Coordinates of C-alpha atoms and ligand atoms in Angstrom, one line a residue:
M66 CA -169.1 -133.8 -30.9
S67 CA -165.7 -135.4 -31.4
T68 CA -163.1 -134.6 -28.8
A69 CA -160.3 -135.1 -31.2
P70 CA -157.7 -132.2 -31.3
V71 CA -157.2 -130.8 -34.7
A72 CA -154.1 -129.3 -36.4
K73 CA -152.0 -128.7 -33.3
V74 CA -149.7 -125.7 -33.8
S75 CA -147.3 -125.7 -30.8
K76 CA -144.8 -123.1 -31.9
K77 CA -143.7 -121.2 -34.9
I78 CA -140.8 -122.7 -36.8
P79 CA -138.0 -120.3 -37.5
E80 CA -137.8 -119.6 -41.2
L81 CA -134.5 -121.3 -41.9
Q82 CA -134.5 -124.0 -39.3
H83 CA -134.9 -126.6 -42.0
R84 CA -131.4 -125.8 -43.2
N85 CA -129.8 -126.6 -39.9
F86 CA -128.8 -130.3 -40.3
R87 CA -127.5 -131.9 -37.2
D88 CA -123.7 -132.6 -37.5
D89 CA -122.5 -133.3 -34.0
E90 CA -121.2 -136.6 -32.7
F91 CA -124.5 -137.4 -31.1
W92 CA -123.7 -141.1 -30.7
K93 CA -121.0 -140.3 -28.2
K94 CA -123.7 -139.6 -25.6
I95 CA -124.5 -143.3 -25.6
P96 CA -122.2 -144.8 -23.0
A97 CA -121.2 -147.9 -25.0
W98 CA -120.4 -145.8 -28.1
A99 CA -118.6 -142.9 -26.3
S100 CA -115.3 -143.7 -28.1
V101 CA -116.7 -144.7 -31.5
T102 CA -115.1 -142.5 -34.1
R103 CA -117.0 -140.7 -36.9
D104 CA -115.4 -143.1 -39.4
Q105 CA -116.6 -146.2 -37.5
F106 CA -120.1 -144.7 -37.0
G107 CA -120.3 -144.0 -40.7
D108 CA -119.4 -147.5 -41.7
H109 CA -122.5 -149.6 -42.8
L110 CA -120.9 -152.8 -41.4
W111 CA -120.4 -151.2 -38.0
Q112 CA -124.0 -150.0 -38.1
L113 CA -125.3 -153.5 -39.0
K114 CA -123.1 -155.3 -36.4
N115 CA -124.2 -152.9 -33.6
S116 CA -127.9 -152.8 -34.4
I117 CA -130.1 -153.3 -31.3
R118 CA -132.1 -156.6 -31.6
K119 CA -133.0 -157.4 -27.9
V120 CA -134.2 -155.6 -24.8
D121 CA -131.0 -156.7 -22.9
Q122 CA -128.9 -154.7 -25.4
V123 CA -130.9 -151.5 -24.7
K124 CA -129.8 -151.7 -21.1
K125 CA -126.3 -152.8 -21.9
V126 CA -125.6 -150.0 -24.4
L127 CA -127.3 -147.3 -22.4
G128 CA -126.2 -148.2 -18.8
N129 CA -127.5 -145.7 -16.3
L130 CA -128.9 -143.4 -19.1
V131 CA -132.1 -145.5 -19.0
S132 CA -134.2 -146.2 -15.9
D133 CA -135.1 -149.8 -15.0
E134 CA -138.8 -148.6 -15.2
I135 CA -138.4 -147.8 -19.0
V136 CA -136.5 -151.1 -19.6
K137 CA -139.3 -153.0 -17.9
D138 CA -141.9 -151.1 -19.9
I139 CA -140.1 -152.0 -23.2
E140 CA -140.1 -155.7 -22.1
E141 CA -143.8 -155.5 -21.5
G142 CA -144.2 -153.9 -25.0
Q143 CA -142.5 -157.0 -26.5
K144 CA -145.3 -159.2 -25.1
I145 CA -147.9 -157.2 -27.1
T146 CA -146.3 -155.7 -30.2
P147 CA -146.4 -157.8 -33.5
M148 CA -142.9 -156.5 -34.4
N149 CA -139.5 -157.6 -33.2
I150 CA -136.9 -155.1 -32.2
R151 CA -134.4 -154.0 -34.7
I152 CA -132.9 -150.5 -34.6
T153 CA -129.8 -149.1 -36.2
P154 CA -127.3 -147.3 -33.9
Y155 CA -127.9 -144.2 -36.0
I156 CA -131.6 -144.1 -34.9
F157 CA -131.0 -145.4 -31.4
A158 CA -128.5 -142.6 -30.7
L159 CA -130.9 -140.0 -32.0
I160 CA -133.5 -140.9 -29.4
D161 CA -133.6 -138.4 -26.5
W162 CA -132.9 -140.8 -23.7
K163 CA -133.6 -138.0 -21.2
D164 CA -137.2 -138.1 -22.3
P165 CA -137.7 -141.5 -24.0
I166 CA -141.5 -141.6 -23.2
N167 CA -142.2 -138.6 -25.5
D168 CA -139.5 -139.1 -28.1
P169 CA -140.9 -139.7 -31.6
L170 CA -138.1 -142.1 -32.6
R171 CA -138.5 -144.2 -29.5
K172 CA -142.2 -144.3 -30.2
Q173 CA -141.7 -145.7 -33.7
F174 CA -139.2 -148.4 -32.9
L175 CA -139.3 -149.3 -29.2
P176 CA -142.9 -149.6 -28.1
L177 CA -143.7 -149.4 -24.4
G178 CA -146.2 -151.9 -22.9
S179 CA -147.9 -148.9 -21.1
Q180 CA -148.7 -147.1 -24.4
F181 CA -150.8 -149.9 -26.1
L182 CA -154.6 -149.6 -26.4
P183 CA -157.0 -152.3 -27.4
D184 CA -157.3 -152.9 -31.1
H185 CA -160.3 -151.4 -32.9
P186 CA -163.0 -154.1 -33.5
Y187 CA -162.5 -153.7 -37.2
Y188 CA -158.7 -154.0 -37.3
K189 CA -157.2 -156.6 -39.6
E190 CA -153.8 -158.2 -39.9
D191 CA -154.0 -157.7 -43.7
S192 CA -156.1 -154.5 -43.6
L193 CA -155.4 -153.6 -47.2
H194 CA -156.2 -157.0 -48.6
E195 CA -152.8 -157.4 -50.1
D196 CA -153.0 -161.2 -49.8
E197 CA -156.5 -161.3 -51.4
D198 CA -155.4 -159.2 -54.3
S199 CA -152.3 -161.5 -54.9
P200 CA -152.4 -163.5 -58.1
V201 CA -149.0 -165.2 -57.3
P202 CA -147.0 -165.3 -54.0
M203 CA -145.1 -162.1 -53.2
L204 CA -147.2 -159.9 -55.6
T205 CA -150.2 -157.7 -55.1
H206 CA -152.1 -156.6 -58.3
R207 CA -154.8 -154.0 -57.5
Y208 CA -154.4 -151.1 -59.8
P209 CA -154.6 -152.1 -63.5
D210 CA -151.1 -150.7 -64.5
K211 CA -149.2 -151.1 -61.2
V212 CA -148.1 -154.1 -59.0
L213 CA -146.5 -154.4 -55.6
F214 CA -143.7 -156.9 -55.4
L215 CA -142.5 -158.1 -51.9
P216 CA -139.3 -160.0 -52.6
T217 CA -138.1 -159.9 -48.9
T218 CA -139.6 -159.8 -45.4
L219 CA -136.4 -158.4 -43.9
C220 CA -135.8 -154.7 -42.9
P221 CA -132.9 -152.8 -41.4
V222 CA -135.3 -151.6 -38.7
Y223 CA -138.6 -152.9 -37.5
C224 CA -141.3 -150.2 -37.2
S225 CA -144.0 -150.5 -34.5
Y226 CA -146.5 -149.2 -37.0
C227 CA -145.7 -151.5 -39.9
T228 CA -148.7 -152.2 -42.1
R229 CA -147.3 -155.7 -43.0
S230 CA -146.6 -156.7 -39.4
R231 CA -148.3 -160.1 -40.3
L232 CA -145.2 -160.9 -42.4
I233 CA -142.3 -158.7 -41.6
G234 CA -139.3 -159.6 -39.3
G235 CA -140.3 -163.0 -38.0
S236 CA -142.5 -164.3 -35.2
T237 CA -142.8 -162.5 -31.9
E238 CA -144.1 -163.4 -28.4
A239 CA -147.5 -162.2 -29.6
V240 CA -147.7 -163.3 -33.3
E241 CA -146.7 -166.3 -35.4
K242 CA -145.6 -165.2 -38.9
E243 CA -144.7 -166.8 -42.1
S244 CA -141.8 -164.5 -42.9
Y245 CA -139.8 -165.7 -45.9
G246 CA -136.6 -163.6 -45.8
A247 CA -135.3 -162.9 -49.3
N248 CA -136.5 -166.1 -50.8
Q249 CA -135.8 -166.1 -54.5
K250 CA -137.8 -169.3 -55.2
N251 CA -141.0 -167.4 -56.3
W252 CA -139.4 -164.4 -58.0
D253 CA -139.4 -165.9 -61.5
K254 CA -143.1 -166.7 -61.1
V255 CA -143.6 -163.0 -60.3
F256 CA -141.7 -161.9 -63.4
D257 CA -143.6 -164.4 -65.5
Y258 CA -146.9 -163.1 -64.3
I259 CA -145.9 -159.5 -65.0
A260 CA -144.6 -160.4 -68.5
K261 CA -148.0 -162.0 -69.3
N262 CA -150.0 -159.0 -68.2
P263 CA -149.3 -156.2 -70.7
L264 CA -151.3 -153.6 -68.9
I265 CA -148.7 -153.5 -66.1
E266 CA -146.2 -150.6 -66.5
D267 CA -145.2 -149.9 -62.9
V268 CA -143.6 -152.1 -60.3
V269 CA -143.0 -151.2 -56.6
I270 CA -140.2 -153.4 -55.1
S271 CA -140.9 -153.3 -51.4
G272 CA -141.1 -155.9 -48.7
G273 CA -139.6 -155.7 -46.2
D274 CA -137.0 -153.3 -47.4
S275 CA -134.9 -153.2 -50.6
Y276 CA -131.9 -152.3 -48.4
M277 CA -131.8 -155.9 -47.3
L278 CA -131.4 -157.2 -50.9
T279 CA -127.8 -158.1 -51.9
P280 CA -126.2 -156.3 -54.9
D281 CA -126.8 -159.3 -57.0
Q282 CA -130.4 -159.4 -56.0
I283 CA -130.8 -155.7 -56.7
R284 CA -129.4 -156.3 -60.2
Y285 CA -131.4 -159.5 -60.9
I286 CA -134.7 -157.9 -59.9
G287 CA -134.1 -154.6 -61.7
E288 CA -132.8 -156.1 -64.9
S289 CA -135.5 -158.9 -65.0
L290 CA -138.3 -156.3 -64.7
L291 CA -136.8 -153.7 -67.0
K292 CA -136.3 -156.3 -69.8
I293 CA -140.1 -156.8 -69.9
P294 CA -141.2 -154.6 -72.8
H295 CA -144.3 -153.1 -71.2
I296 CA -142.6 -152.2 -67.9
R297 CA -141.9 -148.4 -67.9
R298 CA -141.2 -147.7 -64.2
I299 CA -139.7 -149.5 -61.3
R300 CA -139.4 -148.1 -57.7
Y301 CA -137.1 -149.5 -55.0
A302 CA -138.9 -148.9 -51.7
T303 CA -136.6 -148.5 -48.7
K304 CA -136.8 -146.8 -45.3
G305 CA -133.0 -147.0 -45.4
I306 CA -132.2 -143.4 -46.3
A307 CA -134.1 -142.3 -43.2
I308 CA -132.7 -144.8 -40.7
F309 CA -129.4 -146.0 -42.1
P310 CA -127.9 -143.4 -44.5
M311 CA -124.5 -144.9 -44.1
K312 CA -125.4 -147.7 -46.5
I313 CA -125.6 -145.2 -49.3
T314 CA -122.5 -143.4 -48.3
S315 CA -120.3 -146.4 -47.5
D316 CA -121.6 -149.7 -49.1
E317 CA -120.0 -149.1 -52.5
A318 CA -121.0 -152.6 -53.9
W319 CA -124.7 -152.1 -53.1
F320 CA -124.7 -148.5 -54.4
Q321 CA -123.0 -149.6 -57.6
A322 CA -125.7 -152.2 -58.2
L323 CA -128.3 -149.5 -57.8
K324 CA -126.5 -147.3 -60.2
D325 CA -126.2 -150.1 -62.7
V326 CA -129.9 -150.8 -62.7
H327 CA -130.6 -147.0 -63.0
A328 CA -128.3 -146.8 -66.0
F329 CA -129.8 -149.9 -67.5
G330 CA -133.3 -148.4 -67.2
R331 CA -132.2 -145.1 -68.7
S332 CA -130.7 -146.9 -71.7
F333 CA -134.2 -148.2 -72.4
G334 CA -135.9 -144.8 -71.6
K335 CA -137.3 -146.3 -68.4
Q336 CA -137.5 -144.9 -64.9
V337 CA -135.7 -146.4 -61.8
V338 CA -136.8 -144.4 -58.8
I339 CA -136.4 -144.7 -55.0
H340 CA -139.3 -144.4 -52.6
T341 CA -138.3 -143.7 -49.0
H342 CA -140.0 -143.3 -45.7
F343 CA -139.0 -140.4 -43.4
S344 CA -141.7 -139.8 -40.8
S345 CA -140.1 -137.4 -38.3
P346 CA -137.6 -134.5 -38.8
K347 CA -135.6 -136.1 -35.9
E348 CA -134.5 -138.8 -38.3
I349 CA -132.8 -136.2 -40.5
T350 CA -129.1 -135.2 -40.0
K351 CA -126.1 -134.2 -42.0
W352 CA -125.7 -138.0 -42.8
S353 CA -129.1 -137.9 -44.6
V354 CA -127.8 -134.9 -46.6
L355 CA -124.6 -136.7 -47.6
A356 CA -126.6 -139.8 -48.7
M357 CA -129.1 -137.7 -50.7
D358 CA -126.3 -135.6 -52.3
K359 CA -124.8 -138.9 -53.5
L360 CA -128.1 -140.2 -54.9
F361 CA -129.0 -136.8 -56.5
Q362 CA -125.6 -136.5 -58.2
E363 CA -126.2 -139.9 -59.8
G364 CA -129.6 -138.6 -61.1
F365 CA -131.9 -140.6 -58.8
I366 CA -135.4 -139.3 -58.2
V367 CA -136.4 -139.9 -54.5
R368 CA -139.9 -139.6 -53.2
N369 CA -141.1 -139.8 -49.6
Q370 CA -144.1 -141.6 -48.0
A371 CA -144.7 -140.7 -44.4
V372 CA -147.2 -142.4 -42.0
L373 CA -149.2 -140.0 -39.9
Q374 CA -148.7 -140.9 -36.2
T375 CA -149.9 -139.4 -33.0
G376 CA -147.0 -137.9 -31.0
V377 CA -144.6 -138.3 -33.9
N378 CA -145.7 -136.0 -36.7
D379 CA -149.3 -134.9 -36.1
S380 CA -148.5 -131.3 -35.4
V381 CA -148.4 -128.7 -38.2
D382 CA -144.9 -127.6 -37.0
E383 CA -143.4 -131.1 -37.1
M384 CA -144.9 -131.8 -40.5
V385 CA -143.9 -128.4 -42.0
L386 CA -140.3 -128.9 -40.8
L387 CA -140.3 -132.5 -42.2
I388 CA -141.6 -131.4 -45.6
R389 CA -139.1 -128.4 -45.8
Q390 CA -136.2 -130.6 -44.9
L391 CA -137.1 -133.3 -47.3
S392 CA -137.5 -130.7 -50.1
Y393 CA -134.2 -129.1 -49.3
M394 CA -132.5 -132.5 -49.6
N395 CA -134.1 -133.1 -53.0
I396 CA -136.6 -135.6 -51.8
Q397 CA -140.2 -135.1 -53.0
P398 CA -142.7 -135.3 -50.2
Y399 CA -145.2 -137.5 -52.0
Y400 CA -147.7 -139.1 -49.6
V401 CA -148.7 -138.9 -46.0
Y402 CA -150.8 -141.9 -45.1
L403 CA -153.5 -142.1 -42.5
H404 CA -152.5 -145.0 -40.3
D405 CA -153.7 -148.4 -41.5
M406 CA -156.1 -150.4 -39.2
V407 CA -153.5 -153.1 -38.3
P408 CA -152.9 -154.7 -34.9
G409 CA -150.9 -153.0 -32.1
C410 CA -151.2 -149.5 -33.5
E411 CA -154.3 -147.9 -32.0
H412 CA -152.2 -145.4 -29.9
F413 CA -150.6 -144.2 -33.2
R414 CA -153.8 -143.7 -35.2
T415 CA -155.3 -140.2 -35.8
T416 CA -158.8 -139.4 -36.8
L417 CA -159.7 -138.6 -40.4
K418 CA -160.6 -135.1 -39.2
E419 CA -157.1 -134.6 -37.8
A420 CA -155.6 -135.7 -41.1
E421 CA -157.9 -133.3 -43.1
E422 CA -157.1 -130.4 -40.8
L423 CA -153.4 -131.1 -41.0
E424 CA -153.4 -131.1 -44.7
K425 CA -155.4 -127.8 -44.8
A426 CA -152.9 -126.2 -42.5
M427 CA -149.9 -127.5 -44.5
R428 CA -151.1 -126.3 -47.9
G429 CA -149.4 -123.1 -48.9
T430 CA -146.4 -123.6 -46.7
T431 CA -144.2 -124.6 -49.7
A432 CA -144.4 -125.2 -53.5
G433 CA -147.3 -127.4 -54.6
F434 CA -145.1 -130.2 -56.0
N435 CA -143.4 -130.5 -52.6
T436 CA -146.8 -130.6 -50.7
P437 CA -147.7 -134.2 -49.9
T438 CA -151.1 -135.7 -50.7
F439 CA -152.7 -137.0 -47.5
V440 CA -154.4 -140.3 -48.3
C441 CA -156.3 -143.1 -46.7
D442 CA -155.4 -146.5 -48.0
L443 CA -158.8 -148.1 -47.8
P444 CA -159.3 -151.1 -45.6
G445 CA -160.5 -154.0 -47.8
G446 CA -158.3 -153.0 -50.8
G447 CA -159.9 -149.9 -52.3
G448 CA -156.5 -148.3 -52.8
K449 CA -155.3 -144.9 -51.8
R450 CA -157.9 -142.1 -51.6
H451 CA -157.4 -138.4 -50.8
V452 CA -158.5 -137.8 -47.2
A453 CA -161.2 -135.4 -48.2
S454 CA -162.7 -137.7 -50.9
Y455 CA -164.9 -139.8 -48.6
E456 CA -168.6 -140.1 -49.5
Y457 CA -169.8 -139.7 -46.0
Y458 CA -168.2 -139.0 -42.6
D459 CA -170.0 -139.6 -39.3
E460 CA -167.4 -137.6 -37.3
E461 CA -169.3 -138.2 -34.0
N462 CA -168.9 -142.0 -34.2
G463 CA -165.7 -142.0 -36.2
I464 CA -167.1 -143.8 -39.3
S465 CA -166.2 -142.7 -42.8
I466 CA -167.5 -144.4 -46.0
W467 CA -165.6 -144.4 -49.3
T468 CA -165.9 -145.7 -52.8
A469 CA -163.2 -146.6 -55.3
P470 CA -165.1 -146.5 -58.6
Y471 CA -162.2 -147.6 -60.8
V472 CA -160.4 -150.1 -58.5
K473 CA -163.5 -151.9 -57.1
P474 CA -166.6 -150.7 -59.0
G475 CA -169.8 -150.8 -56.8
A476 CA -168.0 -151.6 -53.5
V477 CA -168.2 -149.4 -50.4
F478 CA -165.4 -149.3 -47.9
A479 CA -165.3 -148.1 -44.3
Y480 CA -162.5 -146.5 -42.3
F481 CA -162.8 -146.0 -38.5
D482 CA -161.3 -143.3 -36.3
P483 CA -159.6 -144.6 -33.1
I484 CA -162.3 -145.0 -30.4
H485 CA -160.3 -143.4 -27.6
K486 CA -160.4 -140.1 -29.6
L487 CA -164.2 -140.0 -29.7
S488 CA -166.6 -138.4 -27.2
P489 CA -167.4 -140.4 -24.1
E490 CA -170.9 -141.0 -25.5
A491 CA -169.6 -142.4 -28.8
Q492 CA -167.1 -144.6 -26.9
E493 CA -170.0 -146.1 -25.0
R494 CA -171.7 -146.9 -28.4
W495 CA -168.6 -148.8 -29.5
K496 CA -168.9 -151.1 -26.6
D497 CA -172.0 -152.8 -28.0
P498 CA -171.6 -154.7 -31.3
K499 CA -175.3 -154.5 -32.1
V500 CA -175.2 -150.7 -31.7
Y501 CA -172.0 -150.1 -33.7
E502 CA -173.0 -152.6 -36.5
K503 CA -176.2 -150.6 -36.9
M504 CA -174.2 -147.3 -37.0
I505 CA -172.0 -148.7 -39.8
E506 CA -174.9 -150.2 -41.7
D507 CA -176.7 -146.8 -41.5
A508 CA -173.6 -145.0 -42.8
K509 CA -173.2 -147.4 -45.7
N510 CA -176.9 -147.2 -46.6
H511 CA -176.6 -143.4 -46.6
V512 CA -173.9 -143.6 -49.3
I513 CA -175.7 -146.4 -51.3
Q514 CA -178.9 -144.2 -51.4
K515 CA -176.9 -141.1 -52.3
L516 CA -175.2 -142.9 -55.2
G517 CA -178.5 -144.4 -56.3
K518 CA -177.4 -148.0 -56.0
Ligands
LIG181 S1 -139.3 -150.5 -43.0 FE1 -141.3 -150.7 -43.9 S2 -141.7 -152.9 -44.2 FE2 -140.0 -152.7 -42.7 S3 -140.9 -152.7 -40.7 FE3 -140.7 -150.5 -41.3 S4 -142.7 -150.0 -42.2 FE4 -142.6 -152.3 -42.2

């Protein structure tokens, strides 16, 4: 039997808690920012200038609010994690520095050396095969009518759980990367490829993060894509609204560029949408509401994609609160992803069973269109599949087998639960490659026979 906990319900959320948006001057608890005014804190340039980029700054800004032990642990984390440090003051000040070990925001952006676990034997730097499915640099073309365009490798924060840690944010002590910033050299080749492939209707502009594109780049990309006759939808992907709402509320030049592209799209009858990335209700404050009100008043559709992470949002209460707050702010909770099998993330990953149970518990807590679909983005490039749509699940050994009949006909894909969440007997089996290779082969054969291949 698996020892994995399922659908943790810790407490009942008061009915209207999701309408209480934090509006205090929380940053003033940070010693270095005690005299920062609301206007300064709300200025996007102040946020950028004071972003935390190094461990030294953590100590400098927090002073006695953080113990030497935690600082040392963060330093140790930097020797292991594939991601550099970058945190906006907004998120840094929302961390509960009285209990940093358990804080969901600290966990996402400032990994501790003590929390890391060995990577799963089947982890991959490019778990989703985005590079293999790339016909031209910076573009992934997997689904017939949709492409993923990665014009930048820069982000306003660097997340410990990033699925593109192989590219994003520059080299670290642990990993050499070929990050390319916002290099425009290949963009025209991308537009050319899209123009020559008339089946493509939908472009996700991600990265990296669209927040790091200049107003001119936002316009150039948006207009170039929208002018292609068969393109019907573009989506700017940004974690920005969650971790840096001040850019929406105070960077007028950037917001104007976004509005211009939106208006340009509408004039052609085409969609310009924003996809964002809240994972914890602790990221949400009155600043988020102000940013969303501004976007909503301009007619933007905003959807959210969260990543399921242990100790961040894997309880029913946290997830229900997140979904209700997003819905209240006019953000559609679209997807919750099972964590990808990328390096340095084993401590974050949940089992497939946990994801299934969480979705079951969530369903019915709000309107169907505001209930996110829980998906597994299949390692090996099978695309996103609903968490309950596997062909076979050996829960004891944490092996699930999937197919993606339209995306990769005839192929079978495997996703693996984190080993530390399996029973002691199963953990033993995962120590011997001959044993676990046989388990995987048996699981795949079970599906191949079932499907009559
Ligand atoms: S914002 Fe997105 S692309 Fe950037 S580090 Fe976080 S998860 Fe990765």
